[in-house]
Amino acid sequence: MASPEIEALTSALARLPGFGPRSARRAVLHLVKKREAALAPLRSALMAVEERLSTCSICGNVDTSDPCAICADPRRDARALCVVEDVSDLWALERSRLFPGRFHVLGGRLSALEGVRPDDLAIDSLIRRIDQGGIDEVVLAMNATLEGQTTAHYLAERLERFPIRLTQLAHGLPVGGELDYLDEGTLAQALRARRPVG
Ligand code: ZN
């Protein structure tokens, strides 16, 4: 039997995406064996995240400042807004360095299966941002999954009444493809070849 401390850390890790009980236990054993090399840096990284990171009140990005560095950057094109499902998608697009505008993070995708409804996503705040004016183009950068595309269709309907150019990523995206897993070239291509919705 492992100690209660080991059990507590193992079960905390096992709840993270990408971990199961086995891989969590292996990670914990590694941390115990490599206290200096692995445990100490992990502890300080976790503390820094807990103390300094917050969610941007404008776009939903995670950063050390609110508004985040992207929202606060006057060199970004305020007329172009890219809507993504999750912060990981925003970061993937930032790595491609191709989108000059700002972002809006929905915080998920519509899902009948998981009971995710429009009210559960940051859709009202998106509409408020567009309603304030000054935005010419909205890019719907949902994942090429069934739920991502359902979300894009729903948003397209909600945004129909605004005088904006509404585009979505070109579907050179592999079916079922999630932005976070795409190489930067493919993602950049999908963004460059974006097309009008509908
Ligand atoms: Zn922001």
PDB file of C-alpha atoms and ligand atoms in Angstrom:
ATOM      1  CA  MET A   1       0.000   0.000   0.000  1.00  0.00           C
ATOM      2  CA  ALA A   2       1.227   3.456  -0.896  1.00  0.00           C
ATOM      3  CA  SER A   3       1.130   6.246   1.672  1.00  0.00           C
ATOM      4  CA  PRO A   4      -1.933   8.526   1.828  1.00  0.00           C
ATOM      5  CA  GLU A   5       0.195  11.366   0.410  1.00  0.00           C
ATOM      6  CA  ILE A   6       1.119   9.301  -2.633  1.00  0.00           C
ATOM      7  CA  GLU A   7      -2.488   8.177  -3.043  1.00  0.00           C
ATOM      8  CA  ALA A   8      -3.749  11.776  -2.846  1.00  0.00           C
ATOM      9  CA  LEU A   9      -1.319  13.024  -5.488  1.00  0.00           C
ATOM     10  CA  THR A  10      -1.991  10.017  -7.710  1.00  0.00           C
ATOM     11  CA  SER A  11      -5.738  10.515  -7.630  1.00  0.00           C
ATOM     12  CA  ALA A  12      -5.363  14.272  -8.234  1.00  0.00           C
ATOM     13  CA  LEU A  13      -3.208  13.604 -11.316  1.00  0.00           C
ATOM     14  CA  ALA A  14      -5.477  10.806 -12.514  1.00  0.00           C
ATOM     15  CA  ARG A  15      -8.319  13.342 -12.839  1.00  0.00           C
ATOM     16  CA  LEU A  16      -6.340  15.402 -15.381  1.00  0.00           C
ATOM     17  CA  PRO A  17      -7.015  15.010 -19.112  1.00  0.00           C
ATOM     18  CA  GLY A  18      -4.513  12.640 -20.666  1.00  0.00           C
ATOM     19  CA  PHE A  19      -3.817  10.817 -17.397  1.00  0.00           C
ATOM     20  CA  GLY A  20      -5.222   7.541 -16.179  1.00  0.00           C
ATOM     21  CA  PRO A  21      -4.557   5.788 -12.842  1.00  0.00           C
ATOM     22  CA  ARG A  22      -1.543   3.933 -14.260  1.00  0.00           C
ATOM     23  CA  SER A  23       0.179   6.900 -15.844  1.00  0.00           C
ATOM     24  CA  ALA A  24      -0.605   9.023 -12.767  1.00  0.00           C
ATOM     25  CA  ARG A  25       1.087   6.477 -10.520  1.00  0.00           C
ATOM     26  CA  ARG A  26       4.118   6.350 -12.815  1.00  0.00           C
ATOM     27  CA  ALA A  27       4.341  10.171 -12.784  1.00  0.00           C
ATOM     28  CA  VAL A  28       4.151  10.251  -8.980  1.00  0.00           C
ATOM     29  CA  LEU A  29       6.879   7.629  -8.613  1.00  0.00           C
ATOM     30  CA  HIS A  30       9.039   9.610 -11.012  1.00  0.00           C
ATOM     31  CA  LEU A  31       8.480  12.784  -8.963  1.00  0.00           C
ATOM     32  CA  VAL A  32       9.413  11.010  -5.748  1.00  0.00           C
ATOM     33  CA  LYS A  33      12.571   9.528  -7.225  1.00  0.00           C
ATOM     34  CA  LYS A  34      13.672  12.753  -8.927  1.00  0.00           C
ATOM     35  CA  ARG A  35      12.852  15.243  -6.200  1.00  0.00           C
ATOM     36  CA  GLU A  36      15.374  17.860  -7.268  1.00  0.00           C
ATOM     37  CA  ALA A  37      15.099  17.505 -11.039  1.00  0.00           C
ATOM     38  CA  ALA A  38      11.337  16.991 -11.367  1.00  0.00           C
ATOM     39  CA  LEU A  39       9.443  17.735  -8.152  1.00  0.00           C
ATOM     40  CA  ALA A  40      10.958  21.126  -7.283  1.00  0.00           C
ATOM     41  CA  PRO A  41      10.452  22.714 -10.743  1.00  0.00           C
ATOM     42  CA  LEU A  42       6.918  21.307 -10.909  1.00  0.00           C
ATOM     43  CA  ARG A  43       6.081  22.778  -7.500  1.00  0.00           C
ATOM     44  CA  SER A  44       7.306  26.254  -8.446  1.00  0.00           C
ATOM     45  CA  ALA A  45       5.589  26.141 -11.843  1.00  0.00           C
ATOM     46  CA  LEU A  46       2.290  25.177 -10.180  1.00  0.00           C
ATOM     47  CA  MET A  47       2.624  27.951  -7.627  1.00  0.00           C
ATOM     48  CA  ALA A  48       3.391  30.533 -10.325  1.00  0.00           C
ATOM     49  CA  VAL A  49       0.317  29.468 -12.283  1.00  0.00           C
ATOM     50  CA  GLU A  50      -1.892  29.603  -9.205  1.00  0.00           C
ATOM     51  CA  GLU A  51      -0.623  33.013  -8.124  1.00  0.00           C
ATOM     52  CA  ARG A  52      -0.249  34.867 -11.408  1.00  0.00           C
ATOM     53  CA  LEU A  53      -2.584  33.513 -14.050  1.00  0.00           C
ATOM     54  CA  SER A  54      -6.086  34.762 -14.588  1.00  0.00           C
ATOM     55  CA  THR A  55      -8.737  34.680 -17.283  1.00  0.00           C
ATOM     56  CA  CYS A  56      -8.980  37.726 -19.546  1.00  0.00           C
ATOM     57  CA  SER A  57     -12.317  39.428 -18.910  1.00  0.00           C
ATOM     58  CA  ILE A  58     -12.577  40.468 -22.567  1.00  0.00           C
ATOM     59  CA  CYS A  59     -11.612  37.386 -24.588  1.00  0.00           C
ATOM     60  CA  GLY A  60     -11.278  34.484 -22.134  1.00  0.00           C
ATOM     61  CA  ASN A  61      -7.564  33.916 -22.772  1.00  0.00           C
ATOM     62  CA  VAL A  62      -5.407  32.834 -19.836  1.00  0.00           C
ATOM     63  CA  ASP A  63      -2.577  35.233 -19.075  1.00  0.00           C
ATOM     64  CA  THR A  64      -0.709  37.023 -16.302  1.00  0.00           C
ATOM     65  CA  SER A  65      -2.618  40.249 -16.955  1.00  0.00           C
ATOM     66  CA  ASP A  66      -6.264  41.193 -17.449  1.00  0.00           C
ATOM     67  CA  PRO A  67      -6.879  42.320 -20.185  1.00  0.00           C
ATOM     68  CA  CYS A  68      -4.493  39.770 -21.671  1.00  0.00           C
ATOM     69  CA  ALA A  69      -1.436  40.746 -23.752  1.00  0.00           C
ATOM     70  CA  ILE A  70      -3.357  40.186 -26.999  1.00  0.00           C
ATOM     71  CA  CYS A  71      -6.346  42.357 -26.024  1.00  0.00           C
ATOM     72  CA  ALA A  72      -4.035  45.059 -24.669  1.00  0.00           C
ATOM     73  CA  ASP A  73      -1.761  45.141 -27.744  1.00  0.00           C
ATOM     74  CA  PRO A  74      -2.593  48.250 -29.825  1.00  0.00           C
ATOM     75  CA  ARG A  75      -0.803  46.739 -32.856  1.00  0.00           C
ATOM     76  CA  ARG A  76      -3.415  43.971 -33.135  1.00  0.00           C
ATOM     77  CA  ASP A  77      -6.164  44.582 -35.677  1.00  0.00           C
ATOM     78  CA  ALA A  78      -9.246  45.341 -33.575  1.00  0.00           C
ATOM     79  CA  ARG A  79     -11.508  44.959 -36.632  1.00  0.00           C
ATOM     80  CA  ALA A  80     -10.862  41.210 -36.957  1.00  0.00           C
ATOM     81  CA  LEU A  81     -12.104  38.762 -34.349  1.00  0.00           C
ATOM     82  CA  CYS A  82     -11.381  35.034 -34.328  1.00  0.00           C
ATOM     83  CA  VAL A  83     -13.769  32.831 -32.321  1.00  0.00           C
ATOM     84  CA  VAL A  84     -12.299  29.615 -30.896  1.00  0.00           C
ATOM     85  CA  GLU A  85     -13.611  26.824 -28.692  1.00  0.00           C
ATOM     86  CA  ASP A  86     -10.835  26.732 -26.118  1.00  0.00           C
ATOM     87  CA  VAL A  87      -7.723  28.560 -24.972  1.00  0.00           C
ATOM     88  CA  SER A  88      -5.613  25.729 -26.454  1.00  0.00           C
ATOM     89  CA  ASP A  89      -7.032  26.637 -29.900  1.00  0.00           C
ATOM     90  CA  LEU A  90      -6.163  30.302 -29.375  1.00  0.00           C
ATOM     91  CA  TRP A  91      -2.606  29.316 -28.496  1.00  0.00           C
ATOM     92  CA  ALA A  92      -2.388  27.019 -31.547  1.00  0.00           C
ATOM     93  CA  LEU A  93      -3.442  29.905 -33.796  1.00  0.00           C
ATOM     94  CA  GLU A  94      -0.997  32.243 -32.089  1.00  0.00           C
ATOM     95  CA  ARG A  95       1.810  29.759 -32.809  1.00  0.00           C
ATOM     96  CA  SER A  96       0.920  30.015 -36.514  1.00  0.00           C
ATOM     97  CA  ARG A  97       1.380  33.819 -36.116  1.00  0.00           C
ATOM     98  CA  LEU A  98      -0.971  34.380 -39.005  1.00  0.00           C
ATOM     99  CA  PHE A  99      -3.980  36.012 -37.425  1.00  0.00           C
ATOM    100  CA  PRO A 100      -3.407  39.732 -36.828  1.00  0.00           C
ATOM    101  CA  GLY A 101      -6.652  40.374 -34.961  1.00  0.00           C
ATOM    102  CA  ARG A 102      -8.067  39.503 -31.569  1.00  0.00           C
ATOM    103  CA  PHE A 103      -9.789  36.430 -30.176  1.00  0.00           C
ATOM    104  CA  HIS A 104     -12.881  35.274 -28.357  1.00  0.00           C
ATOM    105  CA  VAL A 105     -12.814  32.011 -26.401  1.00  0.00           C
ATOM    106  CA  LEU A 106     -16.177  30.236 -26.106  1.00  0.00           C
ATOM    107  CA  GLY A 107     -15.045  27.882 -23.367  1.00  0.00           C
ATOM    108  CA  GLY A 108     -16.245  24.732 -25.142  1.00  0.00           C
ATOM    109  CA  ARG A 109     -18.561  23.591 -27.911  1.00  0.00           C
ATOM    110  CA  LEU A 110     -22.273  22.829 -28.076  1.00  0.00           C
ATOM    111  CA  SER A 111     -22.892  19.204 -27.243  1.00  0.00           C
ATOM    112  CA  ALA A 112     -26.229  17.449 -26.838  1.00  0.00           C
ATOM    113  CA  LEU A 113     -24.368  14.419 -25.521  1.00  0.00           C
ATOM    114  CA  GLU A 114     -22.549  16.320 -22.769  1.00  0.00           C
ATOM    115  CA  GLY A 115     -25.470  18.681 -22.144  1.00  0.00           C
ATOM    116  CA  VAL A 116     -23.565  21.822 -23.213  1.00  0.00           C
ATOM    117  CA  ARG A 117     -26.092  24.509 -24.213  1.00  0.00           C
ATOM    118  CA  PRO A 118     -25.547  28.005 -25.665  1.00  0.00           C
ATOM    119  CA  ASP A 119     -25.908  29.538 -22.180  1.00  0.00           C
ATOM    120  CA  ASP A 120     -22.922  27.492 -21.010  1.00  0.00           C
ATOM    121  CA  LEU A 121     -20.624  29.156 -23.560  1.00  0.00           C
ATOM    122  CA  ALA A 122     -19.346  32.751 -23.811  1.00  0.00           C
ATOM    123  CA  ILE A 123     -21.798  33.580 -26.606  1.00  0.00           C
ATOM    124  CA  ASP A 124     -23.612  36.532 -25.004  1.00  0.00           C
ATOM    125  CA  SER A 125     -20.288  38.269 -24.370  1.00  0.00           C
ATOM    126  CA  LEU A 126     -19.303  37.596 -28.003  1.00  0.00           C
ATOM    127  CA  ILE A 127     -22.501  39.229 -29.238  1.00  0.00           C
ATOM    128  CA  ARG A 128     -21.955  42.188 -26.906  1.00  0.00           C
ATOM    129  CA  ARG A 129     -18.452  42.666 -28.329  1.00  0.00           C
ATOM    130  CA  ILE A 130     -19.744  42.662 -31.893  1.00  0.00           C
ATOM    131  CA  ASP A 131     -22.717  44.844 -30.950  1.00  0.00           C
ATOM    132  CA  GLN A 132     -20.323  47.525 -29.692  1.00  0.00           C
ATOM    133  CA  GLY A 133     -19.176  47.976 -33.293  1.00  0.00           C
ATOM    134  CA  GLY A 134     -15.737  48.379 -34.833  1.00  0.00           C
ATOM    135  CA  ILE A 135     -15.487  44.727 -35.898  1.00  0.00           C
ATOM    136  CA  ASP A 136     -15.522  44.037 -39.658  1.00  0.00           C
ATOM    137  CA  GLU A 137     -14.709  40.340 -39.799  1.00  0.00           C
ATOM    138  CA  VAL A 138     -15.496  37.411 -37.515  1.00  0.00           C
ATOM    139  CA  VAL A 139     -13.646  34.156 -38.212  1.00  0.00           C
ATOM    140  CA  LEU A 140     -15.329  31.040 -36.828  1.00  0.00           C
ATOM    141  CA  ALA A 141     -12.346  28.804 -36.050  1.00  0.00           C
ATOM    142  CA  MET A 142     -14.167  25.814 -34.612  1.00  0.00           C
ATOM    143  CA  ASN A 143     -12.674  22.345 -34.725  1.00  0.00           C
ATOM    144  CA  ALA A 144     -13.615  20.145 -37.689  1.00  0.00           C
ATOM    145  CA  THR A 145     -15.647  17.865 -35.419  1.00  0.00           C
ATOM    146  CA  LEU A 146     -19.411  17.366 -35.529  1.00  0.00           C
ATOM    147  CA  GLU A 147     -19.839  19.410 -32.360  1.00  0.00           C
ATOM    148  CA  GLY A 148     -17.453  22.121 -33.562  1.00  0.00           C
ATOM    149  CA  GLN A 149     -19.390  22.484 -36.793  1.00  0.00           C
ATOM    150  CA  THR A 150     -22.738  22.478 -34.972  1.00  0.00           C
ATOM    151  CA  THR A 151     -21.396  25.321 -32.853  1.00  0.00           C
ATOM    152  CA  ALA A 152     -20.237  27.222 -35.961  1.00  0.00           C
ATOM    153  CA  HIS A 153     -23.700  26.873 -37.572  1.00  0.00           C
ATOM    154  CA  TYR A 154     -25.379  28.081 -34.420  1.00  0.00           C
ATOM    155  CA  LEU A 155     -23.062  31.102 -34.184  1.00  0.00           C
ATOM    156  CA  ALA A 156     -23.547  31.908 -37.877  1.00  0.00           C
ATOM    157  CA  GLU A 157     -27.297  32.145 -37.249  1.00  0.00           C
ATOM    158  CA  ARG A 158     -26.903  34.294 -34.179  1.00  0.00           C
ATOM    159  CA  LEU A 159     -24.496  36.658 -35.987  1.00  0.00           C
ATOM    160  CA  GLU A 160     -26.506  36.916 -39.192  1.00  0.00           C
ATOM    161  CA  ARG A 161     -28.007  40.304 -38.302  1.00  0.00           C
ATOM    162  CA  PHE A 162     -24.640  42.053 -37.939  1.00  0.00           C
ATOM    163  CA  PRO A 163     -23.039  43.897 -40.875  1.00  0.00           C
ATOM    164  CA  ILE A 164     -19.827  41.857 -40.676  1.00  0.00           C
ATOM    165  CA  ARG A 165     -17.870  39.523 -42.936  1.00  0.00           C
ATOM    166  CA  LEU A 166     -18.382  36.094 -41.413  1.00  0.00           C
ATOM    167  CA  THR A 167     -15.787  33.493 -42.409  1.00  0.00           C
ATOM    168  CA  GLN A 168     -14.701  30.062 -41.278  1.00  0.00           C
ATOM    169  CA  LEU A 169     -11.505  28.072 -41.559  1.00  0.00           C
ATOM    170  CA  ALA A 170     -11.061  26.285 -44.883  1.00  0.00           C
ATOM    171  CA  HIS A 171     -11.658  22.593 -44.649  1.00  0.00           C
ATOM    172  CA  GLY A 172      -8.260  21.447 -45.576  1.00  0.00           C
ATOM    173  CA  LEU A 173      -8.727  20.612 -41.895  1.00  0.00           C
ATOM    174  CA  PRO A 174      -8.869  16.848 -41.487  1.00  0.00           C
ATOM    175  CA  VAL A 175     -12.336  15.650 -40.468  1.00  0.00           C
ATOM    176  CA  GLY A 176     -12.413  15.248 -36.712  1.00  0.00           C
ATOM    177  CA  GLY A 177      -9.340  17.479 -36.588  1.00  0.00           C
ATOM    178  CA  GLU A 178      -8.759  19.587 -33.514  1.00  0.00           C
ATOM    179  CA  LEU A 179      -6.774  22.781 -34.027  1.00  0.00           C
ATOM    180  CA  ASP A 180      -4.432  22.051 -31.171  1.00  0.00           C
ATOM    181  CA  TYR A 181      -3.138  18.911 -32.898  1.00  0.00           C
ATOM    182  CA  LEU A 182      -2.545  20.418 -36.325  1.00  0.00           C
ATOM    183  CA  ASP A 183       0.908  21.335 -37.511  1.00  0.00           C
ATOM    184  CA  GLU A 184       1.368  25.063 -37.967  1.00  0.00           C
ATOM    185  CA  GLY A 185       1.565  24.869 -41.780  1.00  0.00           C
ATOM    186  CA  THR A 186      -1.840  23.151 -42.075  1.00  0.00           C
ATOM    187  CA  LEU A 187      -3.391  25.573 -39.618  1.00  0.00           C
ATOM    188  CA  ALA A 188      -1.917  28.595 -41.384  1.00  0.00           C
ATOM    189  CA  GLN A 189      -3.236  27.259 -44.697  1.00  0.00           C
ATOM    190  CA  ALA A 190      -6.741  26.766 -43.260  1.00  0.00           C
ATOM    191  CA  LEU A 191      -6.703  30.328 -41.926  1.00  0.00           C
ATOM    192  CA  ARG A 192      -5.339  31.856 -45.128  1.00  0.00           C
ATOM    193  CA  ALA A 193      -7.956  30.076 -47.254  1.00  0.00           C
ATOM    194  CA  ARG A 194     -10.849  30.943 -44.923  1.00  0.00           C
ATOM    195  CA  ARG A 195     -14.142  31.328 -46.713  1.00  0.00           C
ATOM    196  CA  PRO A 196     -17.488  33.016 -46.148  1.00  0.00           C
ATOM    197  CA  VAL A 197     -19.964  31.117 -43.985  1.00  0.00           C
ATOM    198  CA  GLY A 198     -23.141  29.780 -45.603  1.00  0.00           C
TER     199      GLY A 198
HETATM  200 ZN    ZN B   1      -7.892  38.984 -23.883  1.00  0.00          ZN
END
